[in-house]
Each structure stands twice: as C-alpha cells, then as structure tokens.
CSV table of C-alpha atoms in Angstrom, one decimal:
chain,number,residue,atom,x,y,z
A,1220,UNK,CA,0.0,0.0,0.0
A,1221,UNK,CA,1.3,3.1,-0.9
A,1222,UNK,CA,1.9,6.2,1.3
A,1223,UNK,CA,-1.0,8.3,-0.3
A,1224,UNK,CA,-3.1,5.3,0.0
A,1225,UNK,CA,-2.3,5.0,3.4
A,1226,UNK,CA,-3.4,8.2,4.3
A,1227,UNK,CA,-6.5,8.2,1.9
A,1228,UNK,CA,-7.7,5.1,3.9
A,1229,UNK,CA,-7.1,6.2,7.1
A,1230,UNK,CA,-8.5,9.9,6.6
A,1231,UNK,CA,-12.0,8.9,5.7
A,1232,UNK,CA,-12.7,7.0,8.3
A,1233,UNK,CA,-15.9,7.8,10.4
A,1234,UNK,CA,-18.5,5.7,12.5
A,1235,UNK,CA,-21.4,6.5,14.2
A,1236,UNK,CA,-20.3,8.3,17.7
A,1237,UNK,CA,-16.5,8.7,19.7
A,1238,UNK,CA,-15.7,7.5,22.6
A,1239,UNK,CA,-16.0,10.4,24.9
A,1240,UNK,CA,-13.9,8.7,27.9
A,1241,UNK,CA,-10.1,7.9,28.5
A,1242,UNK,CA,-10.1,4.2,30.2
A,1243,UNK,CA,-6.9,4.4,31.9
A,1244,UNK,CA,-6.5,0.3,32.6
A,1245,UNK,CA,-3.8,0.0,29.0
A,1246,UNK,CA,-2.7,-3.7,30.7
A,1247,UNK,CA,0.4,-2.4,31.6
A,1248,UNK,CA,1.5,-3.6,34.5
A,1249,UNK,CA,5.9,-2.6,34.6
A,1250,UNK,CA,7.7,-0.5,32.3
A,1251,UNK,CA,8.2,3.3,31.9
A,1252,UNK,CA,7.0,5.8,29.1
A,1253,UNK,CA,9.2,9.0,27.8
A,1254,UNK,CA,8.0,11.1,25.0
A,1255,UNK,CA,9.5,13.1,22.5
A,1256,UNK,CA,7.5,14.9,19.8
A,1257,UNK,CA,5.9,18.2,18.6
A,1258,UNK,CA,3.7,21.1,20.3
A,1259,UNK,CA,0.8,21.4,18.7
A,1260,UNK,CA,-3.2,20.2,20.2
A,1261,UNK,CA,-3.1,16.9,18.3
A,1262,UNK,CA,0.4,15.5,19.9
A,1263,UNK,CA,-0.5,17.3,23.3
A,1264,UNK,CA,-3.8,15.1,23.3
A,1265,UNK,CA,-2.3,12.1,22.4
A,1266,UNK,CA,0.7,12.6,24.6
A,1267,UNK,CA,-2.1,13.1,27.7
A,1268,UNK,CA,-4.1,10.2,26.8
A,1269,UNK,CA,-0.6,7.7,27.2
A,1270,UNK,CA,0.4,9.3,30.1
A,1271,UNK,CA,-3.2,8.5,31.4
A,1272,UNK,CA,-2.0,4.8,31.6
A,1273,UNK,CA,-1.9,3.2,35.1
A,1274,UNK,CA,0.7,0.8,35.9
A,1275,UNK,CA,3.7,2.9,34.0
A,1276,UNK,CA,6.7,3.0,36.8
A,1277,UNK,CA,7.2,6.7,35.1
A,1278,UNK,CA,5.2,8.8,32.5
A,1279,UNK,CA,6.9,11.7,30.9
A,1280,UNK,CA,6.8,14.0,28.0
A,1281,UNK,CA,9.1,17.0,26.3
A,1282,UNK,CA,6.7,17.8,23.4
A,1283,UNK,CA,8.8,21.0,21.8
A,1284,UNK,CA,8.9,22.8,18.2
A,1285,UNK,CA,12.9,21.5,18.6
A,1286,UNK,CA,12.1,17.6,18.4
A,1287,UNK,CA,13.5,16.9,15.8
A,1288,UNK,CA,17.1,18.0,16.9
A,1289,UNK,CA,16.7,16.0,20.2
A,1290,UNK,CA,15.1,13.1,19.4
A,1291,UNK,CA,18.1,11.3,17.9
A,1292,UNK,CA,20.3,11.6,20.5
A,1293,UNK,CA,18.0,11.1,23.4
A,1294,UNK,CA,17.2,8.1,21.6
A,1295,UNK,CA,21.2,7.0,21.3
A,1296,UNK,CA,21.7,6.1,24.3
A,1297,UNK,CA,21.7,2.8,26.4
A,1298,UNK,CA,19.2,2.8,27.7
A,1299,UNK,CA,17.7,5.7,25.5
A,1300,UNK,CA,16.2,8.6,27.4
A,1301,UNK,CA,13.2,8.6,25.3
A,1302,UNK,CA,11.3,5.5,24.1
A,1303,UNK,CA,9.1,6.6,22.0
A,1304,UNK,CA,9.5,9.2,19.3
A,1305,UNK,CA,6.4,10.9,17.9
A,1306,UNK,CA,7.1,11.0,14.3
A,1307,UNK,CA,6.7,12.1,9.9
A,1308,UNK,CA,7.1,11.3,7.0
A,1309,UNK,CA,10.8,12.7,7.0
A,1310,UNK,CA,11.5,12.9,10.3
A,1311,UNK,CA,11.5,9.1,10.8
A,1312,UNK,CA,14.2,8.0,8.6
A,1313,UNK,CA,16.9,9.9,10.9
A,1314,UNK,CA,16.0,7.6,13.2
A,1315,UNK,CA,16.2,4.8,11.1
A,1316,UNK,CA,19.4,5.4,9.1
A,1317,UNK,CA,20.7,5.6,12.6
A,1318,UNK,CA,19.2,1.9,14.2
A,1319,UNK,CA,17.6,3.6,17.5
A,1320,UNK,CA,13.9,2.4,16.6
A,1321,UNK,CA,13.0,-1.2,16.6
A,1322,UNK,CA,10.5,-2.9,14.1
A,1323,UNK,CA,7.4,-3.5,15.8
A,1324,UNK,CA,6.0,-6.5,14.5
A,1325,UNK,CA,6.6,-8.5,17.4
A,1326,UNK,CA,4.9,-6.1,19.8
A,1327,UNK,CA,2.1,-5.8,16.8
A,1328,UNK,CA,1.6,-9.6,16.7
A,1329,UNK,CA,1.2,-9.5,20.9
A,1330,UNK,CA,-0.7,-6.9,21.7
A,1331,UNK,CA,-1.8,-4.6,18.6
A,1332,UNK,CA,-4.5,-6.4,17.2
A,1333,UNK,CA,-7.2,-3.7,17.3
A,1334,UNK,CA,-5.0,-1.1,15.2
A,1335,UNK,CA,-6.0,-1.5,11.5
A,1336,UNK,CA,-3.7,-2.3,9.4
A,1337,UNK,CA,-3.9,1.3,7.0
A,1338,UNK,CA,-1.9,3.2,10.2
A,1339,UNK,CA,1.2,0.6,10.2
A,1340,UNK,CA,3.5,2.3,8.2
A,1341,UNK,CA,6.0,-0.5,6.6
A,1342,UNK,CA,9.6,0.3,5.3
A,1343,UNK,CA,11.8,-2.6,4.0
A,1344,UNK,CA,9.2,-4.9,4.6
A,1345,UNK,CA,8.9,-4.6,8.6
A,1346,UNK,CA,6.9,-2.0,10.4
A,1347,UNK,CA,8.7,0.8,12.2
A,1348,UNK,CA,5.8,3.1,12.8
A,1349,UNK,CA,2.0,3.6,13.5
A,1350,UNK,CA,0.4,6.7,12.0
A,1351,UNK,CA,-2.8,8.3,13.8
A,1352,UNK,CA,-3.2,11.2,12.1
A,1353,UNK,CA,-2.4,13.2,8.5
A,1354,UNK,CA,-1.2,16.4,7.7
A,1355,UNK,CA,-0.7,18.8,4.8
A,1356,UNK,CA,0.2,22.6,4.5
A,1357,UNK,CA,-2.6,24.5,2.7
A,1358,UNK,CA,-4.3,27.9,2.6
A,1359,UNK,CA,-5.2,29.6,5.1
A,1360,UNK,CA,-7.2,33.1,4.6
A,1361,UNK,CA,-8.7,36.1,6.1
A,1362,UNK,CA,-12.4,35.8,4.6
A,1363,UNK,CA,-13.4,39.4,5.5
A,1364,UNK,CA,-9.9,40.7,4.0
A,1365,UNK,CA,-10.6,39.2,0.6
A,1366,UNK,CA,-14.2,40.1,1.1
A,1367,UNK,CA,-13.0,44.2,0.9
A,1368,UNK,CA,-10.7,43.5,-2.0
A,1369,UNK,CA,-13.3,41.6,-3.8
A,1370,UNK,CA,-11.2,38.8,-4.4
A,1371,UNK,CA,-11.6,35.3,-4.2
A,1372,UNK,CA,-9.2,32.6,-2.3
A,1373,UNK,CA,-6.5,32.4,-4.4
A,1374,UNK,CA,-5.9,29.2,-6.1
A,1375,UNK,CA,-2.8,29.4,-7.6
A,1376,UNK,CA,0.7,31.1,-5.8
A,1377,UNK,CA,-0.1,34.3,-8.1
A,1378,UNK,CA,-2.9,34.6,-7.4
A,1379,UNK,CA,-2.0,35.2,-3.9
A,1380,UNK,CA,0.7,37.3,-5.0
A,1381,UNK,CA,-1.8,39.6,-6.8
A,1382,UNK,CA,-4.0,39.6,-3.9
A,1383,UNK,CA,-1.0,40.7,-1.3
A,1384,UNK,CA,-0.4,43.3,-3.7
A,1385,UNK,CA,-4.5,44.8,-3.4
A,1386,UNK,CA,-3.9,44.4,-0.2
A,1387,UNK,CA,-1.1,46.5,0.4
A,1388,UNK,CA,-1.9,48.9,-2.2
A,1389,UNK,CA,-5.0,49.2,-0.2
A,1390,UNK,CA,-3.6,50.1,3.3
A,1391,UNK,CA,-5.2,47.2,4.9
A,1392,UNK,CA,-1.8,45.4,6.2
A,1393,UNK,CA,1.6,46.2,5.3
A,1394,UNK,CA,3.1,42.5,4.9
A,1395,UNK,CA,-0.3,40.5,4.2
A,1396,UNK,CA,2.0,37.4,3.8
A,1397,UNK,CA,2.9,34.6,6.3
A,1398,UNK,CA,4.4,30.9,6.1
A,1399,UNK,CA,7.0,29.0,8.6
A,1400,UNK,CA,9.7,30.6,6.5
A,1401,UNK,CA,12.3,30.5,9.3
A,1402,UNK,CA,15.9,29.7,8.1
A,1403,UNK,CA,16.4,25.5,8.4
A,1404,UNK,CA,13.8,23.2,8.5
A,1405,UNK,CA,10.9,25.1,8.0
A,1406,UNK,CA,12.7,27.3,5.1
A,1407,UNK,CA,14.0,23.6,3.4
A,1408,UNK,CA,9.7,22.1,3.7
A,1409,UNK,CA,8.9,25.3,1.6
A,1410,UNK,CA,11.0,24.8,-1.1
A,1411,UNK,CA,9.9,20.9,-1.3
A,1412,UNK,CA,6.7,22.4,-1.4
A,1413,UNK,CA,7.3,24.7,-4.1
A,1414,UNK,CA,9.8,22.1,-5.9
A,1415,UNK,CA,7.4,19.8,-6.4
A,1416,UNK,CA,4.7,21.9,-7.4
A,1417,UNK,CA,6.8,23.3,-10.3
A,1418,UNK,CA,7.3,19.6,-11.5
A,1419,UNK,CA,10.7,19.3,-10.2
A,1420,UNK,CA,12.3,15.8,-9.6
A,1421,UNK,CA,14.8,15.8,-6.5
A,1422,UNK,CA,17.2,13.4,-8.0
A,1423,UNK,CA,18.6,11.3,-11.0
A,1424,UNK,CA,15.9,8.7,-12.1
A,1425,UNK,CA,16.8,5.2,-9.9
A,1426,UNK,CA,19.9,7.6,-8.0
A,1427,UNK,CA,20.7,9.2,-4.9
A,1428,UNK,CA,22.7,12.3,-7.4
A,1429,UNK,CA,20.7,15.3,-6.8
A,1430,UNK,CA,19.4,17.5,-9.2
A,1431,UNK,CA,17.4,20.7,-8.4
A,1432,UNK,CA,19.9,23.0,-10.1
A,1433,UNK,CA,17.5,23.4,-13.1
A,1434,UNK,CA,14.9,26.1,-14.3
A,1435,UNK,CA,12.4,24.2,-11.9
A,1436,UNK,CA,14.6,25.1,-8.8
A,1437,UNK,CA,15.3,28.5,-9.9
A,1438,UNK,CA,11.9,29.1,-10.2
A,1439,UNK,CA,11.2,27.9,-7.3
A,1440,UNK,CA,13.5,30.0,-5.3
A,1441,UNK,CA,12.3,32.7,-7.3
A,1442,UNK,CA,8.7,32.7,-6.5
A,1443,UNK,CA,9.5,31.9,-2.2
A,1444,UNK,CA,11.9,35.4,-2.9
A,1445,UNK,CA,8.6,37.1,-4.0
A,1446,UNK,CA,6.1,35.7,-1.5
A,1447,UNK,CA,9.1,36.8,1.1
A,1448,UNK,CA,8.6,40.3,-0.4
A,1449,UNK,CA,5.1,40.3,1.5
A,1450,UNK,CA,6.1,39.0,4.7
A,1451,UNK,CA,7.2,40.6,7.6
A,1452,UNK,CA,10.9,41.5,7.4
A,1453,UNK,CA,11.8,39.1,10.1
A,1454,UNK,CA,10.3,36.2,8.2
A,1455,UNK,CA,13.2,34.0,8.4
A,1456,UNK,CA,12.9,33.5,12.1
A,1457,UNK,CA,9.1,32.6,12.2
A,1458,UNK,CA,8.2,29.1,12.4
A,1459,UNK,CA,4.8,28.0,12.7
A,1460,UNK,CA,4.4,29.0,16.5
A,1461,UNK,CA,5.7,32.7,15.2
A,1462,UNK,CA,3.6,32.6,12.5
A,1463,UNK,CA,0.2,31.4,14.4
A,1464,UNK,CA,1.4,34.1,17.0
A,1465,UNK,CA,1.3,36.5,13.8
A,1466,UNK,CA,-2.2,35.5,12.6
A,1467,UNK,CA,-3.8,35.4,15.9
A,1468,UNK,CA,-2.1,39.3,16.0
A,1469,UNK,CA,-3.9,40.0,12.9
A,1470,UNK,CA,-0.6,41.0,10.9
A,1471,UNK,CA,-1.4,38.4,8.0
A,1472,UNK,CA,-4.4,37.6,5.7
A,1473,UNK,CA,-2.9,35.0,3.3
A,1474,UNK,CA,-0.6,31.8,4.1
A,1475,UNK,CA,-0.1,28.2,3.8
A,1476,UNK,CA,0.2,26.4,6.7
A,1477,UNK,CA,0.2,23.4,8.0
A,1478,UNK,CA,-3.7,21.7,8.8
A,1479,UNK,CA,-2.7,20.6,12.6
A,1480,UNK,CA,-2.4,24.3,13.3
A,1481,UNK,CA,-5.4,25.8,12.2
A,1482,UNK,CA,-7.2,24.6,15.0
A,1483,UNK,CA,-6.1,27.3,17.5
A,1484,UNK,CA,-6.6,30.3,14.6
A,1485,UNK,CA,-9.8,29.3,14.6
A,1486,UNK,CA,-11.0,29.2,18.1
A,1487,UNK,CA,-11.5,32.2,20.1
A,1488,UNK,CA,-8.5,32.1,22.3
A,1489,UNK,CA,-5.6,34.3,21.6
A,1490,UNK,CA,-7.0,36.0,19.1
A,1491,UNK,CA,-10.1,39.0,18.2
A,1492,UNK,CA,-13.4,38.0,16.7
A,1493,UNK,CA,-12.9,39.4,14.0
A,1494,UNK,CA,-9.3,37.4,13.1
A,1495,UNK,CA,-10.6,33.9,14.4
A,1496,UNK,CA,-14.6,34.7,12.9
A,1497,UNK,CA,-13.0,35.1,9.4
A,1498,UNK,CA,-9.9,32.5,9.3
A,1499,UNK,CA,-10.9,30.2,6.5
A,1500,UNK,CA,-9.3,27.6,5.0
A,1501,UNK,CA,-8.7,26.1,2.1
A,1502,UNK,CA,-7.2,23.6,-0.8
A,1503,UNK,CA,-3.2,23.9,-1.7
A,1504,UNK,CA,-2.1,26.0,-4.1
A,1505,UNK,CA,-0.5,25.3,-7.5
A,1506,UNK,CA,1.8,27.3,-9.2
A,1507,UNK,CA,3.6,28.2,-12.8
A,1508,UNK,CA,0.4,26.7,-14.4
A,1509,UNK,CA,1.3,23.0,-13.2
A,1510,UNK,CA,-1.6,21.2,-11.6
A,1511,UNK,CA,0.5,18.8,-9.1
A,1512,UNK,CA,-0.1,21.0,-5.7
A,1513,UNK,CA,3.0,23.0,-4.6
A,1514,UNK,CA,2.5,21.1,-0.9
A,1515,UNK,CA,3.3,17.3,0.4
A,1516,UNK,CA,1.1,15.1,2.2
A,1517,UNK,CA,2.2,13.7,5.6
A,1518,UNK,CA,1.8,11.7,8.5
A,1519,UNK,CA,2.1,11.5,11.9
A,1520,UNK,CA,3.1,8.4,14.6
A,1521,UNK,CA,4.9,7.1,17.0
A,1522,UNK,CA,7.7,5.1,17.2
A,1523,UNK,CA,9.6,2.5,20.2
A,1524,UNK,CA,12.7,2.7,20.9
A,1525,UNK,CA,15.7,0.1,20.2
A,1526,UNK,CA,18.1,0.6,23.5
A,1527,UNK,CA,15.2,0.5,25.8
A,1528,UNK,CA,14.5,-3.2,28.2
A,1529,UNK,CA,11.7,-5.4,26.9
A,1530,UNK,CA,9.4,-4.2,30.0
A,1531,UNK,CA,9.7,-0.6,28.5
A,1532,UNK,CA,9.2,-1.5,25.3
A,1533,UNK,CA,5.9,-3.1,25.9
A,1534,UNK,CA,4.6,-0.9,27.6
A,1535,UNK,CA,5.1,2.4,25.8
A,1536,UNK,CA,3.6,0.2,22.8
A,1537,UNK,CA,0.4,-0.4,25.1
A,1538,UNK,CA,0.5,3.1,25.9
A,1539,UNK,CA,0.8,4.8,22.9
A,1540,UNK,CA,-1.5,2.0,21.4
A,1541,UNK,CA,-4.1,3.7,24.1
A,1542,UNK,CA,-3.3,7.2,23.0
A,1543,UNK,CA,-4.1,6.9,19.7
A,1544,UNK,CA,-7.5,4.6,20.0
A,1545,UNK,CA,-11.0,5.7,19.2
A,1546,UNK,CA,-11.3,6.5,23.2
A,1547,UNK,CA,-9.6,10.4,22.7
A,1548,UNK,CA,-12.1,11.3,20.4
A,1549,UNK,CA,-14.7,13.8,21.5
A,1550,UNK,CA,-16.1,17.3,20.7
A,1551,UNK,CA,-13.2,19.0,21.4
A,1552,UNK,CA,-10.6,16.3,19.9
A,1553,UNK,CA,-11.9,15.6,16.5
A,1554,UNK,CA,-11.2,19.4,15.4
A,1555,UNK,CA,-7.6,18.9,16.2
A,1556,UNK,CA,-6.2,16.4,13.1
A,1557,UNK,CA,-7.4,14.7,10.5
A,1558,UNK,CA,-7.4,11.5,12.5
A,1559,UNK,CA,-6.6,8.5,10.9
A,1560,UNK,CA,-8.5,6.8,14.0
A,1561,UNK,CA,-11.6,4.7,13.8
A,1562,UNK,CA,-14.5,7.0,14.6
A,1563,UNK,CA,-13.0,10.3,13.2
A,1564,UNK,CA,-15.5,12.7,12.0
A,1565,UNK,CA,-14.1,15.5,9.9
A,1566,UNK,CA,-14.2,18.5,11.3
A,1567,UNK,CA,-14.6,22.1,8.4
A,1568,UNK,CA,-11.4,22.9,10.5
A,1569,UNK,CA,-9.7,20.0,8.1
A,1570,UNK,CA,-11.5,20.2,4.9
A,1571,UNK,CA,-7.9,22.0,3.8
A,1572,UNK,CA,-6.4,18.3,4.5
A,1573,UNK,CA,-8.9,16.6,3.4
A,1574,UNK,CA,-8.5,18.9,-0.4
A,1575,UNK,CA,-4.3,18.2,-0.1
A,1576,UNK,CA,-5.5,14.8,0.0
A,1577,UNK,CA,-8.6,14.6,-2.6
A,1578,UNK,CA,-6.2,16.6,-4.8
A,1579,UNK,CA,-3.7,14.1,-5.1
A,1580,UNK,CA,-1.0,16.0,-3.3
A,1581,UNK,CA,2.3,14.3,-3.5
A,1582,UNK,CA,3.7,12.7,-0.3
A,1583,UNK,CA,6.6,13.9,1.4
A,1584,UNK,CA,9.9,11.8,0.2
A,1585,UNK,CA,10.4,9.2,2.8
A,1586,UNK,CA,13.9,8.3,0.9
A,1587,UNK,CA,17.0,7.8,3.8
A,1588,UNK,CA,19.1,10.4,1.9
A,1589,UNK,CA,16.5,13.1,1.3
A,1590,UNK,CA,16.9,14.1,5.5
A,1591,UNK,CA,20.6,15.4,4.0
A,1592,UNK,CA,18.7,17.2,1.2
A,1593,UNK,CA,16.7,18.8,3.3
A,1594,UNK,CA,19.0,19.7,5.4
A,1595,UNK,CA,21.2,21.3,2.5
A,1596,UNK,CA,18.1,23.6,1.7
A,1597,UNK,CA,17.4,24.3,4.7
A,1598,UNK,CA,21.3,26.1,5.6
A,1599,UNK,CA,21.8,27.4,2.3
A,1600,UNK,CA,18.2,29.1,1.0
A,1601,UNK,CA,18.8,32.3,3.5
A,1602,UNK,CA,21.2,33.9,1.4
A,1603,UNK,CA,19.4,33.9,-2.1
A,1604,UNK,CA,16.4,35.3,0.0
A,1605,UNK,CA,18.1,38.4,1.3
A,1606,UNK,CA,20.3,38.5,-1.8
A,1607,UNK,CA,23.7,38.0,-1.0
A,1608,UNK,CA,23.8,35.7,-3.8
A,1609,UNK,CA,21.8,34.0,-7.4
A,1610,UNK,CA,19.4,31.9,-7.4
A,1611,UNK,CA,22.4,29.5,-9.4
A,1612,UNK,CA,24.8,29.9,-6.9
A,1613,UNK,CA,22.4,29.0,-3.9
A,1614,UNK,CA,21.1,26.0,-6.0
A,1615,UNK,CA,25.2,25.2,-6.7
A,1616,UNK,CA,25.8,25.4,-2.9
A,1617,UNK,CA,22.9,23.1,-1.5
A,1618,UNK,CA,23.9,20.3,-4.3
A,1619,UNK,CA,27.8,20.5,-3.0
A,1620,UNK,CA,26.4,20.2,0.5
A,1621,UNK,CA,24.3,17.4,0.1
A,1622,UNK,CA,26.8,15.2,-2.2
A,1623,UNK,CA,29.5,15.9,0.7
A,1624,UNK,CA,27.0,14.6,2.9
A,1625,UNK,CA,25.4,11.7,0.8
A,1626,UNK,CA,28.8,10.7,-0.1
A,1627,UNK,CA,29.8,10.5,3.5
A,1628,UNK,CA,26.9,8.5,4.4
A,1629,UNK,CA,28.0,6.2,1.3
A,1630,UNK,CA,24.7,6.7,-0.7
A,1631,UNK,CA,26.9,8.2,-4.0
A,1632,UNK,CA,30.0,7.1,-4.8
C-alpha cells in the first residue's frame, strides 16, 4: 500500500459516535514511558491520553517545536532517554538510518490487534511506525480581507501574490503574507513544497545524485523570494508558532500552513473575533500553471525505541496503542487532526487536508538520503532570500552540501 493510500484510507474513516472517555486500565502492569515529539493540540492530546496509563513505573513528555534535533540523541543512548519518538514522514528516517527504533511487529503480533492495518506504516518490509493522524500545509485566509478587495481565495501562488499586492496597495496590512519561513527546517519544507509543485524531480531517475539545479529550482527559489517580499521582514525567524502568533495578532491575511495548526486560529482564544470569525481555509495551491499541488502530504506516529529493556518497550507500545485509540475522540478532539482513528468525523477545521488529499498532493519523500537534502536547503536558502547571492549559486551550494553529505553517508559514490 502506498503512502498516499495509506493516508486516503485512514483519513475517511468515520463511525457513528466517539468514545468520549479515557479508560486508563492499558494492561500495563511494569515498564516506563518517555515522550518526545511536537507542540501542537493533536500530539498534546495524544501525549495526555498515554500518560493517562496506570501501571507505567514513570510517564513523561518533552513535546517542543525543537524535536526533531533531540530526538536522535535522546534516543542514542543505552538505555535511550526517550522511548518513544512521535514522528513524519521525514522525520522518521533519521532515526532509522541511525538503528535507534525497533520494528514492531513482534509487539504488533502480541498486543496490537485492534490497530488497523492502513496506520502501520512498513519500510523494508517490517513496520517501524504507527500513523494516527495526517497532515498537509494549505491555505489559510482572512475571509473578510478578501471580502474588501473583492477577491476570491486564491488558487494558484499568483494569485495570492496579486492579492497581497491589493492588499497593500489598499492600506489594509503592510506584509499580508505569512508561512513558517524560518531559516532551516521550515525554510528547506517550503522549497519541497514549491519544488514539487513546479514539477521538479529531487534526483537522477533510480539515483541518490541530486538535481534541483535546473529552471524548476530557480523558479522555485524565485517565487519563495517574491512571496518573502510580502512577509514581515523578520520572516526567516518565524516558524509555525511565530507565524500562528502573527495570525492570531492580525498582521497576515494570506498563508499556507500546516492543517494541525489551524485549529487554534480558529478558536476564540488568543486572538479578536474578528481574526478567528474570518480564518478560512482552504485547498493547496498550485503554481507556474502545473496542476500537481505546490505542498506534500504527511503523517504523523509514533515510534519505540531500540536501546530501551523489553518491559519498556511493551509498555510504551500499550501506551501509545491507548493514545491513539477511538477512546480520545470527542467534541473538542476531533477538530484537532485529520485523525486517521476509527471513529473520526471530519471537522470544516480540516476540509484543507482533506482537499491536499482529494487533490492528489504528493507525499513527502520518505527516501534515507532526502533528511541530507533537506538539510542542505534548509542552511543554504537564506542567502538567495536576502540577496547575498543567485538563485544559481544557492542551488550550486545546497547540491555540494548534500553530495558531501550523501557521499559520506555512502549513498553516492
């Protein structure tokens, strides 16, 4: 089953009522539970519920927007400080490339009979993750905003260019424009985005040689330069907590974003009635005329640990087994993901996922040498962006950083 499959299956999910009660009897009865993932409502719920777990001899989690940089080596150690990583589509073959997650089929076979099969996410034939819930960056707008320009949600990247420019010709905000733009990660996601959405193909067909230094990558850099235009000028420090921080302030009336976080822009904490009465959402966006969204389509789930005792193991497995089953799901929950849970009811919070999805956006790479892509992007971008240097020379610089680091790994020769 493929990845988009995967997620298709699991998204659409729905049965007649939730579970509105945790049952915190998981049928562990030794064994300790330590967290490591995201900040955002979905993880926090999911987090609570295996924490809720009687019998764990400890229950922790450090759910932070900087996961991804401890994960790896709190998970390296013997016994490994965390044993369980909450992971995506990228974000799990780190761990992987580095052997600190075990395959769970064992633990499956004992004791995971009631999680259907669509959320086991198989790599190399064993399965080193569960998925519970998927994820896409779309559009998010400011209804009333577009309303006063008489413009429609843009569909296409210039289209929203052309409506940041009504915008600010119109003295209604200064930089209409927002995205987790800040230099790294987030910067490296929205050129993927943007990449593939101009057609582009990350490497040599059946290699590991990368090539984005083509017309597809320089337009790609091209257009984030433009969108950047729009944004506030510190843009390359705001990741999606700076940027929800932004729209919740009101500063921004156009962005894509990712569809776990428009939950809290649209609830009435943090922000005025008239910001969280007229957040909107919508489908991604395409770009240069292509018709492949300029987004990718992920997934969330959790992982075990390798250098953790058998007792552990088992039950953070049981735990996060818990966490993720039918049980969480209530008024308040079902809002917060598109849940790939039995008993999910969409929520018009998620239609913007449930359009990445329906529009056949392509799923993130889950290759073991694109995490050194991304990273490449992700410290060399910057510089093109506050022009220092060509769009050439930045493309030039990422592909001699990841080869360096690809050949290091021994993925090229």
């Amino acid at each position: 089953m493929t990845l988009k499959n995967i997620l298709m299956a699991g998204s659409f999910l729905v049965a007649a009522s939730a579970t509105t009660s945790l049952a915190a009897d998981c049928g562990i009865t030794d064994g300790r539970l330590s967290i490591i993932g995201n900040e955002f409502p979905a993880i926090q719920t999911v987090a609570a519920a295996a924490q809720s777990c009687e019998g764990l001899t400890s229950a922790e989690a450090n759910l932070t927007a900087d996961h991804q940089t401890i994960n790896l080596p709190g998970m390296q150690g013997n016994p490994a400080e965390y044993t369980t990583a909450i992971v995506a589509n990228s974000s799990i073959v780190a761990l992987i490339n580095e052997d600190v997650i075990r395959p769970l089929d064992d633990l499956i076979a004992a004791h995971g009979q009631n999680i259907p099969t669509n959320q086991l996410i198989t790599i190399n034939g064993q399965v080193m993750a569960v998925a519970f819930m998927a994820n896409a960056q779309h559009l998010v707008y400011r209804a009333d905003i577009l309303e006063q320009i008489g413009v429609e949600p843009p569909k296409t990247y210039e289209e929203m260019l052309a409506a940041a420019e009504k915008i600010r010709a119109e003295g209604i905000l200064e930089n209409p424009l927002g995205g987790p733009y800040a230099a790294g990660w987030n910067l490296a996601q929205e050129f993927v985005n943007m990449y593939l959405g101009h057609g582009g193909e990350f490497y040599e067909p059946g290699t590991a040689n990368v090539s984005i230094n083509n017309s597809a990558g320089v337009a790609t850099l091209e257009m984030l330069k433009s969108l950047s235009d729009y944004m506030n000028p510190d843009f390359l420090t705001h990741d999606s907590n700076a940027t929800s921080a932004e729209w919740e302030a009101g500063n921004v009336a156009l962005m894509n974003m990712w569809g776990s976080r428009t939950g809290v822009l649209m609830d009435s904490e943090g922000s005025a009635p008239q910001v969280y009465e007229n957040t909107a959402v919508a489908g991604p966006m395409t770009v240069a005329g292509g018709d492949r969204p300029a987004s990718t389509l992920w997934w969330d789930g959790w992982t075990v640990a390798k250098n953790i005792s058998d007792a552990d193991a088992e039950a953070t497995f049981k735990a996060m087994a818990h966490a993720i089953s039918p049980a969480i799901l209530d008024d308040t929950t079902m809002g917060q993901a598109v849940w790939m849970i039995e008993g999910y009811e969409p929520a018009p919070v998620n239609q913007g996922v449930f359009q990445a999805i329906s529009m056949g956006t392509t799923p993130y790479p889950m290759l073991p040498h694109h995490g050194l892509l991304h990273t490449a992007l992700g410290d060399n971008i910057a510089d093109f962006l506050q022009g220092k240097e060509s769009a050439e020379q930045a493309l030039s610089d990422i592909e001699a950083a990841y080869m360096a680091a690809a050949r290091e790994k021994g993925f090229v020769n």
